[in-house]
PDB file of C-alpha atoms and ligand atoms in Angstrom:
ATOM      1  CA  GLU A   1       0.412  -0.141  -0.097  1.00  0.00           C
ATOM      2  CA  SER A   2       1.111   3.717  -0.579  1.00  0.00           C
ATOM      3  CA  VAL A   3      -1.297   4.943   1.826  1.00  0.00           C
ATOM      4  CA  VAL A   4      -0.738   5.136   5.484  1.00  0.00           C
ATOM      5  CA  PHE A   5      -3.850   5.611   7.393  1.00  0.00           C
ATOM      6  CA  LYS A   6      -3.393   5.250  11.117  1.00  0.00           C
ATOM      7  CA  TYR A   7      -5.147   7.027  14.309  1.00  0.00           C
ATOM      8  CA  THR A   8      -3.189   9.389  15.848  1.00  0.00           C
ATOM      9  CA  ASN A   9      -4.865  10.438  19.443  1.00  0.00           C
ATOM     10  CA  ALA A  10      -8.049  10.017  21.082  1.00  0.00           C
ATOM     11  CA  VAL A  11      -9.594  12.188  23.766  1.00  0.00           C
ATOM     12  CA  CYS A  12     -12.941  11.354  25.527  1.00  0.00           C
ATOM     13  CA  GLU A  13     -14.859  13.327  28.366  1.00  0.00           C
ATOM     14  CA  SER A  14     -18.039  12.455  30.326  1.00  0.00           C
ATOM     15  CA  PHE A  15     -19.968  15.390  31.415  1.00  0.00           C
ATOM     16  CA  ASN A  16     -22.195  13.047  33.580  1.00  0.00           C
ATOM     17  CA  LYS A  17     -20.725  10.147  35.526  1.00  0.00           C
ATOM     18  CA  THR A  18     -23.895   8.920  37.052  1.00  0.00           C
ATOM     19  CA  ILE A  19     -24.914   8.524  33.272  1.00  0.00           C
ATOM     20  CA  ILE A  20     -21.534   7.330  31.796  1.00  0.00           C
ATOM     21  CA  ILE A  21     -18.199   6.433  32.996  1.00  0.00           C
ATOM     22  CA  ILE A  22     -15.510   6.218  30.279  1.00  0.00           C
ATOM     23  CA  GLU A  23     -12.509   4.214  31.377  1.00  0.00           C
ATOM     24  CA  LYS A  24     -10.405   3.800  28.329  1.00  0.00           C
ATOM     25  CA  CYS A  25     -10.158   5.956  25.579  1.00  0.00           C
ATOM     26  CA  ARG A  26      -6.626   5.559  23.683  1.00  0.00           C
ATOM     27  CA  VAL A  27      -4.574   5.086  20.705  1.00  0.00           C
ATOM     28  CA  ARG A  28      -1.966   2.405  21.247  1.00  0.00           C
ATOM     29  CA  VAL A  29       0.965   2.272  18.696  1.00  0.00           C
ATOM     30  CA  VAL A  30       1.691  -0.852  17.124  1.00  0.00           C
ATOM     31  CA  ASN A  31       4.299   0.331  14.531  1.00  0.00           C
ATOM     32  CA  ARG A  32       5.301   2.978  12.517  1.00  0.00           C
ATOM     33  CA  GLN A  33       2.395   2.281  10.109  1.00  0.00           C
ATOM     34  CA  LYS A  34      -0.150   0.849  12.638  1.00  0.00           C
ATOM     35  CA  THR A  35      -1.615   2.020  15.689  1.00  0.00           C
ATOM     36  CA  THR A  36      -4.986   0.857  17.350  1.00  0.00           C
ATOM     37  CA  PHE A  37      -8.004   2.977  19.015  1.00  0.00           C
ATOM     38  CA  ASN A  38      -8.975   1.385  22.162  1.00  0.00           C
ATOM     39  CA  PHE A  39     -12.345   2.257  24.254  1.00  0.00           C
ATOM     40  CA  ASN A  40     -14.657   1.261  27.001  1.00  0.00           C
ATOM     41  CA  CYS A  41     -17.282   2.907  28.597  1.00  0.00           C
ATOM     42  CA  THR A  42     -20.249   2.070  31.052  1.00  0.00           C
ATOM     43  CA  LEU A  43     -23.653   3.195  30.475  1.00  0.00           C
ATOM     44  CA  MET A  44     -25.060   3.513  33.834  1.00  0.00           C
ATOM     45  CA  GLN A  45     -28.846   3.626  33.402  1.00  0.00           C
ATOM     46  CA  PRO A  46     -30.767   2.605  30.239  1.00  0.00           C
ATOM     47  CA  VAL A  47     -30.731   4.933  27.508  1.00  0.00           C
ATOM     48  CA  ARG A  48     -33.827   5.415  25.492  1.00  0.00           C
ATOM     49  CA  THR A  49     -32.843   8.185  23.207  1.00  0.00           C
ATOM     50  CA  VAL A  50     -29.412   8.512  22.214  1.00  0.00           C
ATOM     51  CA  SER A  51     -28.058  11.359  19.254  1.00  0.00           C
ATOM     52  CA  VAL A  52     -24.631  12.099  18.169  1.00  0.00           C
ATOM     53  CA  VAL A  53     -23.281  14.750  16.255  1.00  0.00           C
ATOM     54  CA  LEU A  54     -20.000  13.936  14.113  1.00  0.00           C
ATOM     55  CA  ARG A  55     -18.181  17.012  12.849  1.00  0.00           C
ATOM     56  CA  VAL A  56     -15.010  16.284  10.482  1.00  0.00           C
ATOM     57  CA  PHE A  57     -12.098  18.490  11.013  1.00  0.00           C
ATOM     58  CA  LYS A  58      -8.843  19.182   8.839  1.00  0.00           C
ATOM     59  CA  ARG A  59      -6.011  19.934  10.769  1.00  0.00           C
ATOM     60  CA  ALA A  60      -4.098  23.153   9.511  1.00  0.00           C
ATOM     61  CA  ASN A  61      -2.273  25.246  12.216  1.00  0.00           C
ATOM     62  CA  GLY A  62      -5.015  23.912  14.538  1.00  0.00           C
ATOM     63  CA  TYR A  63      -8.430  22.524  13.410  1.00  0.00           C
ATOM     64  CA  LYS A  64     -10.197  24.586  11.197  1.00  0.00           C
ATOM     65  CA  PRO A  65     -14.127  25.058  11.338  1.00  0.00           C
ATOM     66  CA  TRP A  66     -15.428  21.013  10.136  1.00  0.00           C
ATOM     67  CA  LEU A  67     -15.498  20.225   6.507  1.00  0.00           C
ATOM     68  CA  TYR A  68     -18.780  18.477   7.569  1.00  0.00           C
ATOM     69  CA  THR A  69     -21.050  17.436  10.204  1.00  0.00           C
ATOM     70  CA  ILE A  70     -23.883  14.806  10.093  1.00  0.00           C
ATOM     71  CA  ASN A  71     -26.441  14.214  12.920  1.00  0.00           C
ATOM     72  CA  VAL A  72     -27.447  10.638  13.792  1.00  0.00           C
ATOM     73  CA  ASN A  73     -30.341   9.310  15.905  1.00  0.00           C
ATOM     74  CA  VAL A  74     -28.578   6.295  16.991  1.00  0.00           C
ATOM     75  CA  CYS A  75     -31.736   4.255  18.111  1.00  0.00           C
ATOM     76  CA  GLN A  76     -33.066   4.936  14.339  1.00  0.00           C
ATOM     77  CA  PHE A  77     -29.912   3.984  12.826  1.00  0.00           C
ATOM     78  CA  LEU A  78     -29.313   0.756  14.766  1.00  0.00           C
ATOM     79  CA  GLU A  79     -32.499  -0.410  13.695  1.00  0.00           C
ATOM     80  CA  LYS A  80     -32.049   0.764  10.334  1.00  0.00           C
ATOM     81  CA  PRO A  81     -28.585   2.180   9.133  1.00  0.00           C
ATOM     82  CA  TYR A  82     -30.209   5.305   7.281  1.00  0.00           C
ATOM     83  CA  ASN A  83     -27.217   7.824   7.120  1.00  0.00           C
ATOM     84  CA  PRO A  84     -24.529   6.189   4.309  1.00  0.00           C
ATOM     85  CA  ILE A  85     -21.722   8.413   5.997  1.00  0.00           C
ATOM     86  CA  ALA A  86     -22.882   7.455   9.651  1.00  0.00           C
ATOM     87  CA  LEU A  87     -22.664   3.465   8.078  1.00  0.00           C
ATOM     88  CA  LEU A  88     -18.942   4.167   6.729  1.00  0.00           C
ATOM     89  CA  VAL A  89     -17.825   5.565  10.294  1.00  0.00           C
ATOM     90  CA  TYR A  90     -19.781   3.090  12.012  1.00  0.00           C
ATOM     91  CA  ASN A  91     -18.251  -0.075   9.791  1.00  0.00           C
ATOM     92  CA  GLN A  92     -14.430   1.034  10.628  1.00  0.00           C
ATOM     93  CA  PHE A  93     -15.369   0.209  14.189  1.00  0.00           C
ATOM     94  CA  LYS A  94     -17.931  -2.332  14.366  1.00  0.00           C
ATOM     95  CA  PRO A  95     -15.959  -5.347  13.820  1.00  0.00           C
ATOM     96  CA  PHE A  96     -13.825  -4.310  16.762  1.00  0.00           C
ATOM     97  CA  THR A  97     -16.755  -4.035  19.076  1.00  0.00           C
ATOM     98  CA  ASN A  98     -19.062  -5.987  21.627  1.00  0.00           C
ATOM     99  CA  PHE A  99     -22.042  -4.291  19.624  1.00  0.00           C
ATOM    100  CA  GLU A 100     -23.406  -7.117  18.472  1.00  0.00           C
ATOM    101  CA  ASN A 101     -27.364  -6.844  17.512  1.00  0.00           C
ATOM    102  CA  MET A 102     -27.048  -3.589  19.652  1.00  0.00           C
ATOM    103  CA  LYS A 103     -30.656  -1.867  20.153  1.00  0.00           C
ATOM    104  CA  CYS A 104     -32.014   0.616  22.286  1.00  0.00           C
ATOM    105  CA  PRO A 105     -32.308   0.986  25.506  1.00  0.00           C
ATOM    106  CA  LEU A 106     -28.514   0.926  25.354  1.00  0.00           C
ATOM    107  CA  ILE A 107     -27.032   0.169  28.846  1.00  0.00           C
ATOM    108  CA  GLY A 108     -23.763  -1.555  30.188  1.00  0.00           C
ATOM    109  CA  ILE A 109     -20.312  -2.003  28.933  1.00  0.00           C
ATOM    110  CA  LYS A 110     -19.410  -0.890  25.234  1.00  0.00           C
ATOM    111  CA  THR A 111     -15.809  -1.835  24.369  1.00  0.00           C
ATOM    112  CA  ILE A 112     -13.776  -1.232  21.225  1.00  0.00           C
ATOM    113  CA  GLU A 113     -10.785  -3.099  21.063  1.00  0.00           C
ATOM    114  CA  GLY A 114      -7.641  -3.076  18.642  1.00  0.00           C
ATOM    115  CA  ALA A 115      -9.558  -0.784  16.029  1.00  0.00           C
ATOM    116  CA  TYR A 116      -7.510   0.012  12.938  1.00  0.00           C
ATOM    117  CA  PRO A 117      -9.129   1.566   9.870  1.00  0.00           C
ATOM    118  CA  ARG A 118      -9.931  -0.555   7.123  1.00  0.00           C
ATOM    119  CA  HIS A 119      -9.796  -0.677   3.384  1.00  0.00           C
ATOM    120  CA  GLU A 120     -12.979   0.903   2.069  1.00  0.00           C
ATOM    121  CA  LEU A 121     -12.155   4.166   3.647  1.00  0.00           C
ATOM    122  CA  MET A 122      -8.803   4.363   1.413  1.00  0.00           C
ATOM    123  CA  ARG A 123     -10.942   4.685  -1.676  1.00  0.00           C
ATOM    124  CA  LEU A 124     -11.962   8.221  -0.201  1.00  0.00           C
ATOM    125  CA  PRO A 125     -10.695  10.991  -2.069  1.00  0.00           C
ATOM    126  CA  LEU A 126      -8.777  12.456   1.187  1.00  0.00           C
ATOM    127  CA  PRO A 127      -6.139  14.717   1.007  1.00  0.00           C
ATOM    128  CA  THR A 128      -3.210  13.976   3.031  1.00  0.00           C
ATOM    129  CA  GLY A 129      -3.292  15.673   6.209  1.00  0.00           C
ATOM    130  CA  GLU A 130      -4.747  15.263   9.848  1.00  0.00           C
ATOM    131  CA  TYR A 131      -8.058  14.866  10.687  1.00  0.00           C
ATOM    132  CA  LEU A 132     -10.360  14.994  13.668  1.00  0.00           C
ATOM    133  CA  LEU A 133     -13.437  13.293  14.195  1.00  0.00           C
ATOM    134  CA  PHE A 134     -15.207  14.973  16.875  1.00  0.00           C
ATOM    135  CA  PHE A 135     -18.474  12.601  18.400  1.00  0.00           C
ATOM    136  CA  ALA A 136     -20.754  14.946  20.647  1.00  0.00           C
ATOM    137  CA  TRP A 137     -23.143  12.320  22.140  1.00  0.00           C
ATOM    138  CA  LYS A 138     -26.615  12.958  23.709  1.00  0.00           C
ATOM    139  CA  PHE A 139     -28.501  10.711  25.721  1.00  0.00           C
ATOM    140  CA  ASN A 140     -32.390  11.752  26.531  1.00  0.00           C
ATOM    141  CA  GLY A 141     -31.464  15.126  25.121  1.00  0.00           C
ATOM    142  CA  LEU A 142     -28.637  15.838  27.463  1.00  0.00           C
ATOM    143  CA  THR A 143     -25.299  16.380  26.125  1.00  0.00           C
ATOM    144  CA  VAL A 144     -23.047  13.565  28.292  1.00  0.00           C
ATOM    145  CA  ALA A 145     -19.710  13.148  26.332  1.00  0.00           C
ATOM    146  CA  ASP A 146     -17.326  13.428  23.495  1.00  0.00           C
ATOM    147  CA  THR A 147     -15.168  11.186  21.951  1.00  0.00           C
ATOM    148  CA  ASN A 148     -12.525  12.546  19.953  1.00  0.00           C
ATOM    149  CA  ILE A 149     -10.447  10.529  17.419  1.00  0.00           C
ATOM    150  CA  SER A 150      -7.826  11.844  15.092  1.00  0.00           C
ATOM    151  CA  PHE A 151      -6.245  10.166  12.332  1.00  0.00           C
ATOM    152  CA  ALA A 152      -3.453  10.920   9.705  1.00  0.00           C
ATOM    153  CA  PHE A 153      -3.966   9.839   5.985  1.00  0.00           C
ATOM    154  CA  ILE A 154      -0.766  10.109   4.197  1.00  0.00           C
ATOM    155  CA  GLU A 155      -1.611   9.607   0.430  1.00  0.00           C
ATOM    156  CA  ASP A 156       1.959   9.043  -1.320  1.00  0.00           C
ATOM    157  CA  LEU A 157       4.708   7.687   0.791  1.00  0.00           C
ATOM    158  CA  THR A 158       7.044   7.683  -2.104  1.00  0.00           C
ATOM    159  CA  ALA A 159       6.861  11.847  -1.700  1.00  0.00           C
ATOM    160  CA  GLN A 160       7.776  11.670   1.581  1.00  0.00           C
TER     161      GLN A 160
HETATM  162  C1  NAG B 201     -13.523  17.461  20.484  1.00  0.00           C
HETATM  163  O1  NAG B 201     -13.304  18.104  19.874  1.00  0.00           O
HETATM  164  C2  NAG B 201     -13.993  19.406  19.730  1.00  0.00           C
HETATM  165  C3  NAG B 201     -13.396  20.114  18.602  1.00  0.00           C
HETATM  166  O2  NAG B 201     -12.244  20.681  18.669  1.00  0.00           O
HETATM  167  C4  NAG B 201     -13.460  20.259  20.855  1.00  0.00           C
HETATM  168  O3  NAG B 201     -14.790  21.325  21.106  1.00  0.00           O
HETATM  169  C5  NAG B 201     -13.803  19.521  22.204  1.00  0.00           C
HETATM  170  O4  NAG B 201     -13.609  20.179  23.523  1.00  0.00           O
HETATM  171  C6  NAG B 201     -13.320  18.428  22.402  1.00  0.00           C
HETATM  172  N1  NAG B 201     -13.505  17.188  23.461  1.00  0.00           N
HETATM  173  C7  NAG B 201     -12.800  16.915  24.281  1.00  0.00           C
HETATM  174  C8  NAG B 201     -13.409  15.748  25.167  1.00  0.00           C
HETATM  175  O5  NAG B 201     -11.307  17.195  24.030  1.00  0.00           O
HETATM  176  C1  NAG B 202     -26.494  13.771  35.527  1.00  0.00           C
HETATM  177  O1  NAG B 202     -27.361  13.065  35.211  1.00  0.00           O
HETATM  178  C2  NAG B 202     -28.236  12.704  36.271  1.00  0.00           C
HETATM  179  C3  NAG B 202     -28.973  11.460  36.077  1.00  0.00           C
HETATM  180  O2  NAG B 202     -30.014  11.790  34.473  1.00  0.00           O
HETATM  181  C4  NAG B 202     -29.019  14.096  36.800  1.00  0.00           C
HETATM  182  O3  NAG B 202     -30.052  13.532  37.785  1.00  0.00           O
HETATM  183  C5  NAG B 202     -27.860  15.077  37.013  1.00  0.00           C
HETATM  184  O4  NAG B 202     -28.403  16.426  37.195  1.00  0.00           O
HETATM  185  C6  NAG B 202     -27.078  15.484  36.232  1.00  0.00           C
HETATM  186  N1  NAG B 202     -25.652  15.708  36.421  1.00  0.00           N
HETATM  187  C7  NAG B 202     -25.386  17.037  35.878  1.00  0.00           C
HETATM  188  C8  NAG B 202     -24.260  17.526  35.938  1.00  0.00           C
HETATM  189  O5  NAG B 202     -25.990  17.295  34.674  1.00  0.00           O
HETATM  190  C1  NAG B 203     -11.705  -0.631  30.717  1.00  0.00           C
HETATM  191  O1  NAG B 203     -10.712  -0.165  30.711  1.00  0.00           O
HETATM  192  C2  NAG B 203     -10.031  -0.283  31.932  1.00  0.00           C
HETATM  193  C3  NAG B 203      -8.865   0.644  31.738  1.00  0.00           C
HETATM  194  O2  NAG B 203      -7.850   0.253  31.116  1.00  0.00           O
HETATM  195  C4  NAG B 203     -10.011  -2.141  32.099  1.00  0.00           C
HETATM  196  O3  NAG B 203      -9.145  -1.880  33.617  1.00  0.00           O
HETATM  197  C5  NAG B 203     -10.994  -2.676  31.950  1.00  0.00           C
HETATM  198  O4  NAG B 203     -10.695  -4.123  32.654  1.00  0.00           O
HETATM  199  C6  NAG B 203     -11.616  -2.277  30.935  1.00  0.00           C
HETATM  200  N1  NAG B 203     -13.113  -3.068  30.957  1.00  0.00           N
HETATM  201  C7  NAG B 203     -13.220  -3.932  29.973  1.00  0.00           C
HETATM  202  C8  NAG B 203     -14.598  -4.356  29.925  1.00  0.00           C
HETATM  203  O5  NAG B 203     -12.714  -4.165  29.110  1.00  0.00           O
END
């Protein structure tokens, strides 16, 4: 592959620990070309309404205003993945999760272990650079957590 695509950093924060506890949120370096994203959290109470706003930023002297924003009704999405961009993002993490047959109400421990970007993303026409996926989570209408994952996309290694 002439493309390097890897997670570079992860920062998560719970704003209400009676609702969600985030125990793990980090990027582990495997080697120069490969890193993994590892995450676990506990949803302390059943959550019936979940939404997430995903903003994608590209870094250029700090992160500039987002490239795009999508707003996903997570409970509807789990029933029927209605948004193709959300599905593309979800498919990046799904094989590494314990989310099998996940449906609302959501509760308990959610884990992502050893996730790395998968090949279908390589086909996106992304310019080389560093990007940030900013997920802002709302449970029952309240902002409860941020999960921020950045990744580097380096298109042409021979040019480095
Ligand atoms: C996530 O990124 C957004 C956009 O840069 C920022 O406003 C927010 O504070 C970040 N959250 C955390 C937990 O770092
Ligand atoms: C956290 O969530 C609990 C349960 O929903 C709520 O009673 C409490 O007011 C919330 N605390 C904050 C700081 O939002
Ligand atoms: C979640 O992460 C913490 C901190 O790394 C770890 O101690 C705990 O065993 C993890 N829990 C699960 C269910 O993976």
